[in-house]
mmCIF file of C-alpha atoms and ligand atoms in Angstrom:
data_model
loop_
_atom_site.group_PDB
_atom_site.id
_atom_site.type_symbol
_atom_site.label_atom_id
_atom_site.label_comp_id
_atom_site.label_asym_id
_atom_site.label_seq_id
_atom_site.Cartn_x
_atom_site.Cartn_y
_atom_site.Cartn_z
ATOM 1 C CA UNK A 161 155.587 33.331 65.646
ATOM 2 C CA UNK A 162 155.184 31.894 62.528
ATOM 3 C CA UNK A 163 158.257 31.276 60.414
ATOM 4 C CA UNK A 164 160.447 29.159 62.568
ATOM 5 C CA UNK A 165 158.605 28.428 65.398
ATOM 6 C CA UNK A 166 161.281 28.761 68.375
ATOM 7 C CA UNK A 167 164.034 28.886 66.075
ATOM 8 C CA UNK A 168 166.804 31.575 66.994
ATOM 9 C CA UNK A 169 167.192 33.825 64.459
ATOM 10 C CA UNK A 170 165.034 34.504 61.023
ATOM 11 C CA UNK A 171 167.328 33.725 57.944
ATOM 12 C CA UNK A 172 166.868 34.961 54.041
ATOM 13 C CA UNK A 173 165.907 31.386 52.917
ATOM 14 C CA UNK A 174 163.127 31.132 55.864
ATOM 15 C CA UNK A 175 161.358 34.134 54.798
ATOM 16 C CA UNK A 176 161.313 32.820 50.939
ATOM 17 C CA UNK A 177 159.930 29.690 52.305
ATOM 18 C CA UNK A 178 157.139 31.767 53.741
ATOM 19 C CA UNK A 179 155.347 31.758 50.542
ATOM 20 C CA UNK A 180 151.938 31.521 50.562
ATOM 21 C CA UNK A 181 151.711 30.142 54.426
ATOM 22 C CA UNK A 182 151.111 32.246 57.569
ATOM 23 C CA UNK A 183 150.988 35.706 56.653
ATOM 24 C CA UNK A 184 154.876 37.526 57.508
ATOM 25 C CA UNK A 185 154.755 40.146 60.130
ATOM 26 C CA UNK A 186 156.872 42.953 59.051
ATOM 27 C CA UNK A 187 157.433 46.408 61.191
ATOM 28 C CA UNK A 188 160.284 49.415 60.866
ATOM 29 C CA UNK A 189 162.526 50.417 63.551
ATOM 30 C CA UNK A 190 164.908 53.074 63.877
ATOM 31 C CA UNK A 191 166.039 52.911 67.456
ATOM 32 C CA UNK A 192 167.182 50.362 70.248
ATOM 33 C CA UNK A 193 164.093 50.325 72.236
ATOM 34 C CA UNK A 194 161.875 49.835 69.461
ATOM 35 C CA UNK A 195 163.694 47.792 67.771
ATOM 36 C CA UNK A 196 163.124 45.487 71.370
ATOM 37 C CA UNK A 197 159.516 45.946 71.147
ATOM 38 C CA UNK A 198 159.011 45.125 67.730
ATOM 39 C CA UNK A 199 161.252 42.268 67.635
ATOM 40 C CA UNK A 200 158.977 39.930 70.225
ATOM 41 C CA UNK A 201 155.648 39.971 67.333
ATOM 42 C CA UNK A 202 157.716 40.208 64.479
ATOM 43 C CA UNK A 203 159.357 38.045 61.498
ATOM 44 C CA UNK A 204 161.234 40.733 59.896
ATOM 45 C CA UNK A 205 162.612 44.330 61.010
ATOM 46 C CA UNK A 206 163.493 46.956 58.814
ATOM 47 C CA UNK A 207 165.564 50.016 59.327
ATOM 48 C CA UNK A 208 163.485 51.718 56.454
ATOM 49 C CA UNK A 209 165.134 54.721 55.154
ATOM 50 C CA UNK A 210 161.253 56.058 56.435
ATOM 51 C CA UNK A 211 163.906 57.401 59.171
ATOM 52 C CA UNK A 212 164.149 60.497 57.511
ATOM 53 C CA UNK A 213 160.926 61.678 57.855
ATOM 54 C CA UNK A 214 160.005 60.075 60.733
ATOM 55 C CA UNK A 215 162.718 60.859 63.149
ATOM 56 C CA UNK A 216 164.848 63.679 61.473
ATOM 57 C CA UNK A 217 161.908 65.443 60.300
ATOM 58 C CA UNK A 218 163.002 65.564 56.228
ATOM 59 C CA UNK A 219 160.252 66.166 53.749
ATOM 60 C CA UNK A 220 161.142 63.262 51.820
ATOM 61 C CA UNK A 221 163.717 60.153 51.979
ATOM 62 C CA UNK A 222 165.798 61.505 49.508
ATOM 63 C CA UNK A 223 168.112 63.738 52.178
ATOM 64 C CA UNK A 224 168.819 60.481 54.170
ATOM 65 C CA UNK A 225 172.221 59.206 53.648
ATOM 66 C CA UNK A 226 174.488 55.971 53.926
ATOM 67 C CA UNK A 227 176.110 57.312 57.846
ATOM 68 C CA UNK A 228 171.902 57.795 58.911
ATOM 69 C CA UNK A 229 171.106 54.093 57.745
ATOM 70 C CA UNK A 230 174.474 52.685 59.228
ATOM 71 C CA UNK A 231 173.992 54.560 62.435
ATOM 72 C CA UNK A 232 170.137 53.472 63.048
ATOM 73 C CA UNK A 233 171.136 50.118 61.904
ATOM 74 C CA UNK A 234 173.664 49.715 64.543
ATOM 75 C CA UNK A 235 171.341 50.806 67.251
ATOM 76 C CA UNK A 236 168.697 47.957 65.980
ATOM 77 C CA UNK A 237 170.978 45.453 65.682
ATOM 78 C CA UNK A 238 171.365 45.770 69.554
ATOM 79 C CA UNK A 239 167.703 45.404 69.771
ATOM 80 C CA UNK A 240 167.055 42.598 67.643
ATOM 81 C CA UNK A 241 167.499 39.219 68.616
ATOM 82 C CA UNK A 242 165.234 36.769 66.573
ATOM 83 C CA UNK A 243 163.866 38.942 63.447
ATOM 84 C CA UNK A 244 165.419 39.141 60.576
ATOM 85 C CA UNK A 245 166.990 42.099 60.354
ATOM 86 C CA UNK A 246 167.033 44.332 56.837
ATOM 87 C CA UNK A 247 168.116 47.725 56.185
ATOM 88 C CA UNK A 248 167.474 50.132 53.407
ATOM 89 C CA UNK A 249 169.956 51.801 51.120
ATOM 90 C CA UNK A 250 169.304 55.305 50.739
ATOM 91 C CA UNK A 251 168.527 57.349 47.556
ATOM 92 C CA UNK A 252 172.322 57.814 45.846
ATOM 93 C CA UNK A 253 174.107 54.483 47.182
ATOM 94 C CA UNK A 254 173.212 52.295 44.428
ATOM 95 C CA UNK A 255 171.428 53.509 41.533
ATOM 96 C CA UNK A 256 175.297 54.404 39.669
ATOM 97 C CA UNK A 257 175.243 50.111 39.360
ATOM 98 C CA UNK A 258 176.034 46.711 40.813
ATOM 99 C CA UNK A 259 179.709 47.682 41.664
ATOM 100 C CA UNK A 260 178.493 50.781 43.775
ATOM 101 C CA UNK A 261 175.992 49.495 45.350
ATOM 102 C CA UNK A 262 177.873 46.523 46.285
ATOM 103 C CA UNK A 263 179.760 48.251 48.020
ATOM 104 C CA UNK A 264 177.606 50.347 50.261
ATOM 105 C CA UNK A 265 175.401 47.052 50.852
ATOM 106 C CA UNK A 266 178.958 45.155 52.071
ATOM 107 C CA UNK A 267 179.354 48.051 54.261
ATOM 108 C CA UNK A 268 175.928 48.326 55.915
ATOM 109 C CA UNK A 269 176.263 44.916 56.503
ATOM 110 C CA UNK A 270 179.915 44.672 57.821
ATOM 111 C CA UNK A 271 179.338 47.702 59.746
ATOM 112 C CA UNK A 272 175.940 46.694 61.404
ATOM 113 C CA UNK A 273 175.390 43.246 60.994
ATOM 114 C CA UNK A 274 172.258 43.253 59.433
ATOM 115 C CA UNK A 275 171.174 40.476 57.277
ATOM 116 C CA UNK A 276 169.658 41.732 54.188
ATOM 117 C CA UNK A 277 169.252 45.128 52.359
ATOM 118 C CA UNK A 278 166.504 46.541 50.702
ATOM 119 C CA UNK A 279 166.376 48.957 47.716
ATOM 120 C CA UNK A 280 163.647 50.158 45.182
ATOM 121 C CA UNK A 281 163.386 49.373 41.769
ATOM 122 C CA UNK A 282 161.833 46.864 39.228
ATOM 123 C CA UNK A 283 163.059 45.861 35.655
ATOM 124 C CA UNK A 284 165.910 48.553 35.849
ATOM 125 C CA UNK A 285 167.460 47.287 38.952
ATOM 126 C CA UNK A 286 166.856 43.626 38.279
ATOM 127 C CA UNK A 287 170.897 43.601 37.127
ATOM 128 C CA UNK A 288 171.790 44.664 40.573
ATOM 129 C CA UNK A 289 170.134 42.668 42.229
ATOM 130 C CA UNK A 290 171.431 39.587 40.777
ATOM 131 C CA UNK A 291 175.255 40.700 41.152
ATOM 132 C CA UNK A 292 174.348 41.494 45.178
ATOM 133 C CA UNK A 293 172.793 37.970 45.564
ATOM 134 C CA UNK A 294 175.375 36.106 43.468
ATOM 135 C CA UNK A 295 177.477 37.712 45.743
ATOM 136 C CA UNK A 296 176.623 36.862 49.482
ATOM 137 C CA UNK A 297 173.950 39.791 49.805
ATOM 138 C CA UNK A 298 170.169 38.937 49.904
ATOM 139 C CA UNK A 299 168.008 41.600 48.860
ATOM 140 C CA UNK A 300 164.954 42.742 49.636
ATOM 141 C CA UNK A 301 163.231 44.628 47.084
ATOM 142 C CA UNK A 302 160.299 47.524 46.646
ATOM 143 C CA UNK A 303 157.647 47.623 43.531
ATOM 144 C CA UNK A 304 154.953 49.532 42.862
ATOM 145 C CA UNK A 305 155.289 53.424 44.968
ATOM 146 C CA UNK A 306 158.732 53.391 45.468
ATOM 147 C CA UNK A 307 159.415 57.122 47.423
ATOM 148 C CA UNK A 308 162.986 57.309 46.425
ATOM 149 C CA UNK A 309 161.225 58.258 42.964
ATOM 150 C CA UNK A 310 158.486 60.317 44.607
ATOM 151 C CA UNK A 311 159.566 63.303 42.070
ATOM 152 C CA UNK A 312 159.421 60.932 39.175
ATOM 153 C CA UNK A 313 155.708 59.917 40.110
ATOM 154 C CA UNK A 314 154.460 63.737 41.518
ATOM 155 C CA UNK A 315 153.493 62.592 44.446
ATOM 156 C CA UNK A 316 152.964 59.321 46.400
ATOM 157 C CA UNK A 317 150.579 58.077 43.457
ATOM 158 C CA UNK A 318 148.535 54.635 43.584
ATOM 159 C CA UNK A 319 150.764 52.642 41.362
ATOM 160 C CA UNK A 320 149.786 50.344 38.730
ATOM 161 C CA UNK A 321 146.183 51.392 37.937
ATOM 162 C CA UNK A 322 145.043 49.887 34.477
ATOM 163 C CA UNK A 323 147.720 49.829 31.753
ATOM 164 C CA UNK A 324 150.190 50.113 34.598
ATOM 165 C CA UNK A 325 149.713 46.986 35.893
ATOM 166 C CA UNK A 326 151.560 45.655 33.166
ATOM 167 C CA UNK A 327 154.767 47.782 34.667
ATOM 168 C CA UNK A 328 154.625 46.626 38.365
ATOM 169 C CA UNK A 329 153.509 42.676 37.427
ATOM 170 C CA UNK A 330 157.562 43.189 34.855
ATOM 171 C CA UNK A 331 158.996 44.845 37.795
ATOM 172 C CA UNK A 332 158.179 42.131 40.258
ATOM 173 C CA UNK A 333 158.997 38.923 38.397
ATOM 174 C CA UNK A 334 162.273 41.270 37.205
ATOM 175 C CA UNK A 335 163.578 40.961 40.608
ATOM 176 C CA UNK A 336 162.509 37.853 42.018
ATOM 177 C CA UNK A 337 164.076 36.314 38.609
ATOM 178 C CA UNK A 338 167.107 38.202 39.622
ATOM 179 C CA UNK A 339 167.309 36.638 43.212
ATOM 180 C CA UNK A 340 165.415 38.938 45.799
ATOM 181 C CA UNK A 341 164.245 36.499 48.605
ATOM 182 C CA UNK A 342 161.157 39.072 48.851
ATOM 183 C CA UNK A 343 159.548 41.886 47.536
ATOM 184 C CA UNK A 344 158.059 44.902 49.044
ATOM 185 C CA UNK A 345 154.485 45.803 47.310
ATOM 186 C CA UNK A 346 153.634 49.121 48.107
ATOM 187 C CA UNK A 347 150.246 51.162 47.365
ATOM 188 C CA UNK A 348 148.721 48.877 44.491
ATOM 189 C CA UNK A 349 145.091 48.404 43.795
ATOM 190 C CA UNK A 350 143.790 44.775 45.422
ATOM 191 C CA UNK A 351 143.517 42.872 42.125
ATOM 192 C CA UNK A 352 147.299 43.952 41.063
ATOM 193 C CA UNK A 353 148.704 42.702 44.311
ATOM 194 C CA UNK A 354 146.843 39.316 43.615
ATOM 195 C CA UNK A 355 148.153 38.395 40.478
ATOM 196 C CA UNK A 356 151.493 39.711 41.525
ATOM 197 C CA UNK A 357 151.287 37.356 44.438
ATOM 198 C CA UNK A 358 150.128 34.437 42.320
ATOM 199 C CA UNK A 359 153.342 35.490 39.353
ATOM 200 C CA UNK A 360 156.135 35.199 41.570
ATOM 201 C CA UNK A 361 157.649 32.549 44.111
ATOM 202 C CA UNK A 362 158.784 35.098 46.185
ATOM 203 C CA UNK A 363 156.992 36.232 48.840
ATOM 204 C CA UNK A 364 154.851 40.006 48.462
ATOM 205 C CA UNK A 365 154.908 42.308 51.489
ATOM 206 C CA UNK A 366 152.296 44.477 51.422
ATOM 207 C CA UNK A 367 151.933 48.117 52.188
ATOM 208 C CA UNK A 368 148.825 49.825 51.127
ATOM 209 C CA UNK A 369 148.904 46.757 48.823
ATOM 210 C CA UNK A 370 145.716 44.548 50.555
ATOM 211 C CA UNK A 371 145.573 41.328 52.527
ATOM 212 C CA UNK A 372 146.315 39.178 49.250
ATOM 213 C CA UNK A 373 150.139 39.476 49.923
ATOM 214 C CA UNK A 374 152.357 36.910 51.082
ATOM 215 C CA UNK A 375 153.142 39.957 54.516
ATOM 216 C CA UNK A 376 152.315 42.907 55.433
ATOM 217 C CA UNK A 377 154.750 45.902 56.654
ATOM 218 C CA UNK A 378 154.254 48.877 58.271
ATOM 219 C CA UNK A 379 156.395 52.103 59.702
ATOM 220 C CA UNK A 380 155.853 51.456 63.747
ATOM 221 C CA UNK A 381 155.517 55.117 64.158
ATOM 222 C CA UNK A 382 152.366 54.818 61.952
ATOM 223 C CA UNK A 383 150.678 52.534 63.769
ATOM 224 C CA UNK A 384 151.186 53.558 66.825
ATOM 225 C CA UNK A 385 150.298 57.167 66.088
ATOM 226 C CA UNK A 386 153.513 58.788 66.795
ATOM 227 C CA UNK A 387 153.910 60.310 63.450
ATOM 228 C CA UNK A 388 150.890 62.564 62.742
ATOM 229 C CA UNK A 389 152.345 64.644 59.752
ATOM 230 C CA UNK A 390 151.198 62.253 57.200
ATOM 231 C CA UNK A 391 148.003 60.020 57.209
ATOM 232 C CA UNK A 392 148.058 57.389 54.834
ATOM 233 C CA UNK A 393 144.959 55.989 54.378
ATOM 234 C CA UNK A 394 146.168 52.529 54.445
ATOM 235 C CA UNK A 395 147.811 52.866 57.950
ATOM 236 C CA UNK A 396 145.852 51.221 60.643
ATOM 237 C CA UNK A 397 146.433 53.386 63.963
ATOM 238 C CA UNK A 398 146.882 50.394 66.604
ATOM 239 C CA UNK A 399 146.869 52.836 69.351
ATOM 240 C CA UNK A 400 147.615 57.457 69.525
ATOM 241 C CA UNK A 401 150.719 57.497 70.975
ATOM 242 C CA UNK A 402 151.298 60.893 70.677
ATOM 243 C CA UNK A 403 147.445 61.778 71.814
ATOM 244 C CA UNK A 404 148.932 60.143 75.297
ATOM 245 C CA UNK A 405 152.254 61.614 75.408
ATOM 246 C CA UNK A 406 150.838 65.266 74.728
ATOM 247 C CA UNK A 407 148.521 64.833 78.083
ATOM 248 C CA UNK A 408 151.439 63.317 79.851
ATOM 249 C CA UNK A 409 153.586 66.276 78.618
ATOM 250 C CA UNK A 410 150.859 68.825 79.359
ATOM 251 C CA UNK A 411 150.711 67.363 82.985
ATOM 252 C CA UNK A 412 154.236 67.610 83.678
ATOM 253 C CA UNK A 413 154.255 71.134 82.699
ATOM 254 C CA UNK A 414 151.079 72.050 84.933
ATOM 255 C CA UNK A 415 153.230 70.167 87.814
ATOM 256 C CA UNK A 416 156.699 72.072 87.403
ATOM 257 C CA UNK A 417 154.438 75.255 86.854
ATOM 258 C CA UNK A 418 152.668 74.499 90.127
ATOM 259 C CA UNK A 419 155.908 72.778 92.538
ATOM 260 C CA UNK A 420 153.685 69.854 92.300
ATOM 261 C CA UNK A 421 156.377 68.282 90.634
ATOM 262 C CA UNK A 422 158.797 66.594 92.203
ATOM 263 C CA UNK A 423 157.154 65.084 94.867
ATOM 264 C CA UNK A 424 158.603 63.672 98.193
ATOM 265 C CA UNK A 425 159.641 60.570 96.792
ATOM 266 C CA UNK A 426 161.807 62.063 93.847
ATOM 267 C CA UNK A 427 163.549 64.161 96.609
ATOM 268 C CA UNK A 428 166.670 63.489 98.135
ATOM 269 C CA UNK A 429 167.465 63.792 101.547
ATOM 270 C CA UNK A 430 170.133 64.582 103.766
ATOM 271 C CA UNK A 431 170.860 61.184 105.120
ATOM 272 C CA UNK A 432 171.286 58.474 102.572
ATOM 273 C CA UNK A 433 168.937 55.815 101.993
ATOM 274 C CA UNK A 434 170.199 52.140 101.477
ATOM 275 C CA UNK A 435 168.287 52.289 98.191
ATOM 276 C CA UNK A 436 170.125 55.121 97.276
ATOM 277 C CA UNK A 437 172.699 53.541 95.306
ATOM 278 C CA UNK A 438 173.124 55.093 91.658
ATOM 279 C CA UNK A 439 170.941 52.520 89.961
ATOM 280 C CA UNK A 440 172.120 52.501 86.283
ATOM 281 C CA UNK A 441 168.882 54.134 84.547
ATOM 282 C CA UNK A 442 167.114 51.471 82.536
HETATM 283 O O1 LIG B 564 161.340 53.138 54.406
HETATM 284 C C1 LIG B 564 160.470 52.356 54.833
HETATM 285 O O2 LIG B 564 160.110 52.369 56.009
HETATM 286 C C2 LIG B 564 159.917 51.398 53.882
HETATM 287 C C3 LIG B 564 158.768 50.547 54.315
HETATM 288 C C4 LIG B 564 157.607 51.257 54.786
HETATM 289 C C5 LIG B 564 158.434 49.497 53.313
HETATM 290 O O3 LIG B 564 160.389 51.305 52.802
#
C-alpha cells in the first residue's frame, strides 16, 4: 500500500502528502462487504452519492438524500479498517451555504464516523469549503463533470474542452486555496488534467481524467461489471460480474426447476448431526 506503509488508518494530511508520489488508489463502496474488499488494495473509500444509481436504481444522483448517504456510510464504516474513509453530500445539503452544509457534513460525520466529505463545485463553492476546513471538516472536492449539475451541463459532457479549460484550471486552484486536502478530476481531456495537476499542491484524482493525476477513482460496481446500465468509456471492466452471476442464477433456476437442487448435503435429516449446530451465517 502506498501511503503509509503499515500504518493503521489513512488520515486527511497523508493523502495531501501523496502529491506527486505513488499514484492513490481510490474505489466507491456502498455496502459492508464491499466496503471489506475494497479496503485491503485501497488508500481511500468513498461512499459516492453514485449509490443512487447504482444500488437504488435512480436515473440520476439528484434523488439521493442525506438518510441514503448516512445509512451506506454507516454500513462502510463497519467495513473499513485502514482506508480513509469519505462520504459524499448529496445534491440539496449544502449548496444554501457554509452554515448548511456544515451542518449536514458534522452530521455525516458524527453519525458515521467517516473522515472526510466530498462535494462538487469549483470557484462558487470555494467559500464553503474554507468555513468546513477551518472548522474540523476536511473536504474532498469534485471539478470538471460534476453530476449533481448534470441538468446544468445536458448531459455528462467532457468538461473543459478549449476555452473551458480556463473554468476547471479557476475551479481547482479555487478549492485547494480554500483548504480541500484533494480534488476529484472527473472527465477532462489529458492535457487539462496535466496542468491542473502541475497548478495545485493538492493532489488530482482522476476519473475519466488520464493517468497524469496525482489518483485515480472508480465506482467498484464499474469495474467489476456489476452495473451494466451505463458504459462509460473511461471505465476499465476488471472482471463481468454480472456475466457470472446471470449463469449462476440461470443454473439455480434449471436446478429448482429440475429437484436437482438441493442436493443430499443441503438436506436435513432426522437424526441430528454434531455439525448441525446453527452456525451463524457468514
Ligand atoms: O459518486 C461517486 O461515486 C463519485 C465518484 C465516482 C468520484 O463521485
Amino acid at each position: 500500500m502506498s501511503v503509509a506503509g503499515e500504518t493503521k488508518t489513512i488520515t486527511p494530511p497523508m493523502v495531501r502528502l501523496q502529491k506527486g508520489r505513488t499514484p492513490l488508489v481510490c474505489l466507491t463502496a456502498y455496502t459492508t462487504p464491499m466496503a471489506k474488499l475494497v479496503d485491503r488494495h485501497c488508500d481511500l473509500v468513498l461512499v459516492g452519492d453514485s449509490v443512487g444509481m447504482v444500488l437504488h436504481g435512480l436515473p440520476s444522483t439528484l434523488g439521493v438524500t442525506l438518510d441514503m448517504m448516512i445509512m451506506h456510510g454507516k454500513a462502510v464504516r463497519r467495513g473499513v479498517e485502514r482506508a480513509l474513509l469519505v462520504i459524499d453530500m448529496p445534491f440539496g445539503s449544502y449548496e444554501e451555504g457554509p452554515e448548511q452544509a456544515f451542518r449536514h457534513a458534522a452530521r455525516i460525520m458524527a453519525e458515521t464516523g467517516c473522515a472526510a466529505v466530498k462535494l462538487e463545485g469549483g470557484e462558487t463553492m470555494a467559500p464553503t469549503v474554507r468555513f468546513l476546513t477551518t472548522r474540523g471538516i476536511p473536504v474532498m472536492a469534485h471539478v470538471g463533470l460534476t453530476p449533481q449539475a448534470v441538468n446544468m451541463f445536458g448531459g455528462y459532457r467532457v468538461q473543459g474542452r478549449g476555452e473551458d479549460a480556463d473554468r476547471i484550471r479557476s475551479d481547482a486552484t479555487a478549492v485547494a486555496d480554500a483548504g480541500a486536502f484533494c480534488v476529484v478530476l472527473e472527465k477532462v481531456p489529458e492535457h487539462l488534467a496535466q496542468r491542473v495537476t502541475a497548478e495545485i499542491t493538492i493532489p488530482t484524482i482522476g476519473i475519466g481524467a488520464s493517468p497524469a493525476c496525482d489518483g485515480q477513482i472508480l465506482v467498484t460496481e464499474d469495474m467489476l461489471g456489476l452495473f451494466t446500465s451505463f458504459r462509460p468509456s473511461f471505465v476499465k471492466r476488471y472482471t463481468e460480474l454480472a456475466q457470472d452471476a446471470d449463469v449462476a442464477i440461470a443454473t439455480y433456476a434449471t436446478e429448482v426447476r429440475q429437484r436437482r437442487f438441493p442436493a443430499v448435503e443441503h438436506v436435513f435429516s432426522e437424526a441430528p448431526k454434531d455439525v448441525d449446530v446453527g452456525q451463524p451465517r457468514r
